[in-house]
């Protein structure tokens, strides 16, 4: 049984995230999607809300589970006995940061390997930040986020 972990903020989960999650779920026996805490970020959705939206958006994937953690990823992986981390890579923007994180994580936990997957072309430009910006201005974001997110984000941004 090969288990992988897919960590991120998911504030909120987009079709870009879901694309990566679906690809990882088809490659690994089990996938843990971990909503992580990042002190540098200000979140629109609470951890409980982000976990609930991810759980509903991945309900069609039986080998995917969702959790929240405030631990260091390297530490969480050690505790869970998981050695593979899956991250999504968009065109150019993600490389520098992802490369740095992969090497730092392996330094902190030498067993850890980071696997990079790429989403479909049409999801390459998507990010949670862009979705929130467009949504806050009343733009149509139905093509960018899974259905469970759509209603919730409208409530958050437009009330
Ligand atoms: P983080 O704060 O850890 O970057 P995010 O929720 O922004 O968390 O992203 C989680 C992972 O999903 C990252 O690996 C990111 O590169 C990837 N990702 C986000 N959006 C997309 C997308 N549109 N296509 C491919 N990967 C994506």
XYZ file of N, CA and C and ligand atoms in Angstrom:
504
model
N 0.841 -1.204 0.000
C 0.000 0.000 0.000
C 0.867 1.241 0.000
N 0.749 2.048 -1.047
C 1.530 3.279 -1.102
C 0.611 4.460 -0.782
N 0.949 5.160 0.296
C 0.155 6.319 0.692
C 0.927 7.600 0.425
N 0.230 8.625 -0.062
C 0.861 9.932 -0.270
C 0.045 10.995 0.458
N 0.709 12.118 0.710
C 0.018 13.235 1.361
C 0.042 14.440 0.423
N -1.053 15.149 0.368
C -1.150 16.337 -0.495
C -1.461 17.529 0.421
N -0.420 18.280 0.805
C -0.642 19.383 1.745
C -0.911 20.707 1.042
N -1.605 21.606 1.718
C -1.846 22.927 1.139
C -2.769 23.749 2.014
N -3.024 24.975 1.549
C -3.930 25.854 2.298
C -5.383 25.586 1.906
N -5.609 25.381 0.628
C -6.953 25.093 0.102
C -7.975 26.114 0.604
N -7.682 27.398 0.374
C -8.531 28.472 0.908
C -9.198 29.280 -0.197
N -10.169 28.733 -0.908
C -10.737 27.388 -0.821
C -10.161 26.491 -1.921
N -10.577 25.204 -1.873
C -10.184 24.240 -2.910
C -10.739 24.710 -4.260
N -9.882 24.634 -5.301
C -10.280 25.032 -6.663
C -10.258 23.791 -7.573
N -10.673 23.983 -8.833
C -10.570 22.874 -9.791
C -9.107 22.515 -10.054
N -8.191 23.465 -9.842
C -6.760 23.174 -9.989
C -6.309 22.177 -8.926
N -6.675 22.451 -7.664
C -6.352 21.513 -6.577
C -6.973 20.139 -6.853
N -8.264 20.173 -7.222
C -9.007 18.924 -7.407
C -8.383 18.086 -8.523
N -7.919 18.748 -9.558
C -7.251 18.059 -10.665
C -6.024 17.301 -10.129
N -5.226 17.985 -9.316
C -4.018 17.360 -8.747
C -4.419 16.203 -7.816
N -5.435 16.427 -6.995
C -5.899 15.392 -6.052
C -6.380 14.156 -6.818
N -7.148 14.368 -7.877
C -7.659 13.231 -8.666
C -6.511 12.461 -9.320
N -5.530 13.190 -9.844
C -4.376 12.515 -10.465
C -3.609 11.708 -9.417
N -3.373 12.312 -8.256
C -2.619 11.621 -7.202
C -3.393 10.398 -6.698
N -4.714 10.545 -6.598
C -5.542 9.432 -6.109
C -5.530 8.256 -7.073
N -5.256 8.540 -8.352
C -5.219 7.430 -9.308
C -3.836 6.783 -9.358
N -2.840 7.454 -8.829
C -1.476 6.921 -8.849
C -1.145 6.180 -7.545
N -1.669 6.697 -6.425
C -1.366 6.096 -5.120
C -2.568 5.315 -4.589
N -2.297 4.347 -3.690
C -3.394 3.547 -3.135
C -4.269 4.399 -2.226
N -3.595 5.281 -1.475
C -4.326 6.108 -0.515
C -3.755 7.515 -0.569
N -4.614 8.512 -0.491
C -4.142 9.905 -0.504
C -4.752 10.658 0.682
N -3.858 11.268 1.458
C -4.327 12.104 2.572
C -4.178 13.561 2.131
N -5.285 14.273 2.086
C -5.214 15.703 1.763
C -5.146 16.438 3.103
N -4.060 17.170 3.296
C -3.845 17.818 4.597
C -3.965 19.331 4.478
N -4.967 19.873 5.139
C -5.117 21.332 5.224
C -4.115 21.784 6.280
N -3.161 22.619 5.855
C -2.066 22.994 6.750
C -2.196 24.450 7.192
N -1.601 24.751 8.325
C -1.594 26.104 8.854
C -0.310 26.793 8.424
N -0.440 28.006 7.891
C 0.739 28.783 7.497
C 0.598 30.163 8.147
N 1.488 30.465 9.090
C 1.374 31.695 9.884
C 1.438 32.953 9.026
N 2.017 32.843 7.819
C 2.141 34.033 6.966
C 0.861 34.336 6.199
N -0.088 33.405 6.230
C -1.293 33.587 5.411
C -2.496 34.008 6.250
N -3.340 34.825 5.627
C -4.624 35.175 6.235
C -5.680 34.405 5.468
N -6.476 33.647 6.193
C -7.423 32.763 5.517
C -8.838 33.339 5.481
N -9.545 33.068 4.389
C -10.954 33.448 4.288
C -11.815 32.403 4.998
N -11.454 31.125 4.804
C -12.219 30.022 5.407
C -11.467 29.455 6.618
N -12.224 29.074 7.649
C -11.613 28.475 8.844
C -11.113 27.069 8.495
N -10.243 26.487 9.329
C -9.789 25.114 9.066
C -10.955 24.146 8.916
N -11.953 24.259 9.800
C -13.105 23.347 9.743
C -13.843 23.504 8.413
N -13.997 24.754 7.955
C -14.689 24.989 6.687
C -13.879 24.438 5.512
N -12.549 24.638 5.557
C -11.721 24.156 4.448
C -11.731 22.631 4.372
N -11.705 21.987 5.546
C -11.764 20.516 5.574
C -13.124 20.049 5.042
N -14.203 20.716 5.471
C -15.551 20.302 5.045
C -15.712 20.467 3.528
N -15.220 21.581 2.981
C -15.346 21.807 1.532
C -14.535 20.786 0.747
N -13.349 20.455 1.252
C -12.520 19.442 0.579
C -13.175 18.072 0.666
N -13.734 17.757 1.835
C -14.372 16.448 2.025
C -15.536 16.288 1.047
N -16.344 17.348 0.914
C -17.486 17.277 -0.019
C -17.003 17.242 -1.468
N -15.941 17.979 -1.764
C -15.455 18.045 -3.155
C -14.727 16.772 -3.582
N -14.301 15.952 -2.618
C -13.574 14.710 -2.954
C -14.401 13.467 -2.621
N -15.707 13.663 -2.396
C -16.575 12.545 -1.985
C -16.590 11.422 -3.021
N -16.293 11.760 -4.292
C -16.311 10.739 -5.359
C -15.008 9.937 -5.399
N -14.060 10.244 -4.500
C -12.766 9.550 -4.513
C -12.621 8.718 -3.231
N -12.914 7.414 -3.305
C -12.967 6.601 -2.084
C -11.635 6.442 -1.354
N -10.519 6.623 -2.057
C -9.217 6.438 -1.389
C -8.610 7.755 -0.886
N -9.446 8.806 -0.833
C -8.952 10.115 -0.365
C -9.565 10.443 0.994
N -8.718 10.869 1.943
C -9.228 11.364 3.223
C -8.681 12.768 3.445
N -9.360 13.529 4.287
C -8.979 14.931 4.496
C -8.743 15.163 5.980
N -7.687 15.916 6.303
C -7.404 16.222 7.707
C -6.853 17.642 7.832
N -6.775 18.133 9.060
C -6.162 19.445 9.317
C -4.969 19.242 10.240
N -3.905 19.999 10.010
C -2.752 19.912 10.902
C -2.058 21.255 11.035
N -1.575 21.525 12.236
C -0.779 22.740 12.462
C 0.684 22.377 12.640
N 1.010 21.110 12.374
C 2.393 20.648 12.541
C 3.229 21.003 11.325
N 4.525 20.880 11.496
C 5.445 20.978 10.377
C 5.177 19.763 9.487
N 5.166 19.961 8.162
C 4.832 18.850 7.259
C 5.766 17.647 7.475
N 7.072 17.919 7.628
C 8.042 16.824 7.801
C 7.711 15.999 9.048
N 7.236 16.693 10.078
C 6.894 16.034 11.342
C 5.606 15.225 11.187
N 4.620 15.818 10.507
C 3.339 15.147 10.276
C 3.566 13.853 9.481
N 4.420 13.934 8.455
C 4.702 12.758 7.626
C 5.346 11.658 8.462
N 6.270 12.047 9.332
C 6.934 11.067 10.202
C 5.892 10.366 11.073
N 5.000 11.178 11.675
C 3.960 10.626 12.565
C 3.014 9.687 11.830
N 2.651 10.070 10.589
C 1.686 9.265 9.818
C 2.355 8.093 9.105
N 3.696 8.116 9.067
C 4.418 7.070 8.345
C 4.290 7.213 6.837
N 4.130 8.461 6.387
C 3.995 8.731 4.949
C 5.295 9.332 4.436
N 5.769 8.838 3.288
C 7.044 9.359 2.777
C 6.900 10.140 1.462
N 5.734 10.079 0.851
C 5.571 10.786 -0.429
C 4.629 11.986 -0.273
N 5.130 13.140 -0.657
C 4.319 14.361 -0.677
C 4.024 14.717 -2.126
N 2.772 15.021 -2.407
C 2.393 15.433 -3.766
C 2.108 16.927 -3.766
N 2.706 17.638 -4.706
C 2.429 19.058 -4.875
C 2.109 19.325 -6.341
N 1.322 20.351 -6.573
C 0.991 20.731 -7.946
C 1.955 21.799 -8.432
N 2.345 21.715 -9.686
C 3.237 22.725 -10.272
C 2.507 23.440 -11.398
N 2.374 24.764 -11.259
C 1.825 25.567 -12.349
C 2.972 26.133 -13.160
N 2.697 26.456 -14.421
C 3.699 26.908 -15.397
C 5.043 27.313 -14.794
N 5.269 28.563 -14.485
C 6.595 28.997 -14.044
C 6.579 29.407 -12.580
N 5.456 29.981 -12.160
C 5.385 30.665 -10.863
C 5.724 29.792 -9.661
N 5.360 28.519 -9.664
C 5.514 27.686 -8.468
C 6.916 27.136 -8.272
N 7.720 27.081 -9.329
C 8.934 26.267 -9.276
C 9.889 26.621 -8.137
N 10.260 27.884 -8.044
C 11.255 28.325 -7.068
C 10.863 27.914 -5.638
N 9.629 28.259 -5.269
C 9.143 27.963 -3.924
C 9.029 26.452 -3.686
N 8.496 25.741 -4.659
C 8.299 24.296 -4.496
C 9.636 23.548 -4.403
N 10.604 23.994 -5.193
C 11.940 23.387 -5.191
C 12.570 23.563 -3.805
N 12.449 24.786 -3.280
C 12.999 25.097 -1.960
C 12.330 24.242 -0.878
N 10.986 24.168 -0.917
C 10.256 23.406 0.105
C 10.596 21.914 0.044
N 10.722 21.377 -1.178
C 11.038 19.949 -1.322
C 12.392 19.643 -0.684
N 13.365 20.521 -0.916
C 14.711 20.277 -0.367
C 14.737 20.483 1.142
N 14.007 21.490 1.621
C 13.960 21.726 3.070
C 13.272 20.554 3.765
N 12.167 20.086 3.192
C 11.459 18.958 3.802
C 12.339 17.713 3.858
N 13.111 17.481 2.797
C 13.978 16.294 2.789
C 15.127 16.443 3.785
N 15.513 17.690 4.006
C 16.541 17.947 5.002
C 16.003 17.646 6.407
N 14.740 18.043 6.647
C 14.127 17.839 7.964
C 13.746 16.378 8.191
N 13.395 15.690 7.106
C 12.987 14.295 7.197
C 13.540 13.577 5.957
N 14.738 12.977 6.054
C 15.433 12.421 4.893
C 14.647 11.343 4.133
N 13.600 10.789 4.761
C 12.800 9.773 4.058
C 11.838 10.397 3.054
N 11.608 11.688 3.180
C 10.558 12.339 2.373
C 10.937 12.561 0.926
N 10.028 12.209 0.024
C 10.182 12.512 -1.401
C 9.015 13.391 -1.815
N 9.275 14.377 -2.661
C 8.195 15.214 -3.178
C 7.970 14.880 -4.643
N 6.728 14.606 -4.968
C 6.352 14.289 -6.347
C 5.531 15.463 -6.881
N 5.901 15.965 -8.067
C 5.177 17.089 -8.654
C 4.277 16.613 -9.785
N 3.037 17.076 -9.741
C 2.091 16.755 -10.812
C 1.617 18.066 -11.443
N 1.208 17.988 -12.694
C 0.687 19.189 -13.350
C -0.776 18.986 -13.701
N -1.532 20.043 -13.516
C -2.970 20.000 -13.821
C -3.186 20.194 -15.320
N -4.415 19.985 -15.744
C -4.799 20.258 -17.142
C -4.455 21.698 -17.488
N -4.214 21.951 -18.773
C -3.859 23.306 -19.226
C -4.883 24.339 -18.739
N -6.159 23.992 -18.822
C -7.177 25.001 -18.499
C -7.216 25.361 -17.005
N -6.499 24.597 -16.181
C -6.464 24.912 -14.748
C -5.161 25.583 -14.321
N -4.252 25.761 -15.275
C -2.912 26.263 -14.946
C -2.919 27.654 -14.316
N -3.861 28.478 -14.732
C -3.880 29.871 -14.265
C -4.651 30.025 -12.953
N -5.242 28.939 -12.471
C -6.121 29.039 -11.299
C -5.369 29.076 -9.985
N -5.807 29.952 -9.103
C -5.284 29.942 -7.730
C -6.428 30.354 -6.814
N -6.341 29.980 -5.550
C -7.386 30.364 -4.596
C -7.479 31.889 -4.521
N -6.333 32.574 -4.603
C -6.334 34.047 -4.485
C -7.117 34.688 -5.623
N -6.886 34.212 -6.852
C -7.597 34.781 -8.002
C -9.105 34.532 -7.869
N -9.456 33.329 -7.437
C -10.873 32.995 -7.255
C -11.513 33.958 -6.246
N -10.795 34.243 -5.151
C -11.340 35.146 -4.126
C -11.448 36.579 -4.653
N -10.447 36.998 -5.433
C -10.478 38.360 -5.999
C -11.657 38.532 -6.949
N -11.817 37.577 -7.868
C -12.903 37.660 -8.852
C -14.257 37.559 -8.142
N -14.358 36.630 -7.195
C -15.607 36.414 -6.450
C -16.003 37.652 -5.654
N -15.028 38.315 -5.050
C -15.309 39.496 -4.224
C -15.868 40.636 -5.064
N -15.507 40.653 -6.346
C -16.003 41.707 -7.242
C -17.273 41.275 -7.976
N -17.825 40.142 -7.551
C -19.096 39.675 -8.114
C -18.960 38.918 -9.423
N -17.716 38.558 -9.797
C -17.493 37.818 -11.051
C -17.973 36.376 -10.948
N -18.196 35.764 -12.096
C -18.673 34.377 -12.142
C -17.498 33.421 -11.943
N -17.499 32.703 -10.826
C -16.379 31.792 -10.543
C -16.804 30.327 -10.649
N -17.959 30.101 -11.271
C -18.482 28.730 -11.314
C -17.577 27.767 -12.082
N -16.756 28.296 -13.004
C -15.864 27.399 -13.757
C -14.581 27.105 -12.981
N -14.357 27.808 -11.883
C -13.071 27.711 -11.177
C -13.079 26.824 -9.934
N -14.277 26.659 -9.330
C -14.333 25.920 -8.054
C -15.380 24.811 -8.102
N -15.168 23.742 -7.313
C -16.172 22.680 -7.252
C -17.489 23.219 -6.681
N -18.589 22.561 -7.034
C -19.931 23.026 -6.646
C -20.078 23.332 -5.143
N -19.564 22.473 -4.237
C -19.767 22.773 -2.807
C -19.151 24.109 -2.387
N -18.096 24.531 -3.093
C -17.419 25.789 -2.737
C -18.226 26.993 -3.196
N -18.915 26.831 -4.315
C -19.574 27.960 -4.972
C -20.556 28.693 -4.045
N -21.446 27.939 -3.426
C -22.451 28.566 -2.555
C -21.784 29.205 -1.346
N -20.828 28.493 -0.756
C -20.185 28.977 0.470
C -19.399 30.251 0.233
N -18.691 30.317 -0.886
C -17.838 31.474 -1.143
C -18.698 32.706 -1.419
N -19.834 32.494 -2.064
C -20.739 33.631 -2.308
C -21.217 34.201 -0.981
N -21.596 33.307 -0.049
C -22.028 33.747 1.281
C -20.948 34.559 1.968
N -19.710 34.054 1.883
C -18.585 34.698 2.581
C -18.259 36.057 1.994
N -18.185 36.097 0.652
C -17.657 37.293 0.004
C -18.677 38.391 -0.199
N -19.938 38.001 -0.339
C -20.924 39.014 -0.733
C -21.892 39.382 0.383
N -21.600 38.932 1.630
C -22.495 39.334 2.742
C -21.750 40.256 3.696
P 0.140 26.443 -0.312
O -0.224 27.586 0.588
O 0.811 25.329 0.409
O 0.824 26.816 -1.595
P -2.239 26.045 -1.886
O -3.578 25.649 -1.381
O -2.116 27.409 -2.496
O -1.280 25.835 -0.677
O -1.719 24.973 -2.954
C -1.568 23.621 -2.613
C -0.886 22.899 -3.756
O -1.711 22.914 -4.911
C 0.441 23.545 -4.187
O 1.326 22.517 -4.575
C 0.054 24.362 -5.378
O 1.149 24.568 -6.257
C -0.994 23.448 -6.006
N -1.921 24.162 -6.861
C -2.740 25.191 -6.543
N -3.451 25.599 -7.616
C -3.066 24.795 -8.656
C -3.409 24.718 -10.055
N -4.282 25.559 -10.586
N -2.804 23.779 -10.793
C -1.895 22.943 -10.264
N -1.515 22.961 -8.967
C -2.088 23.874 -8.172
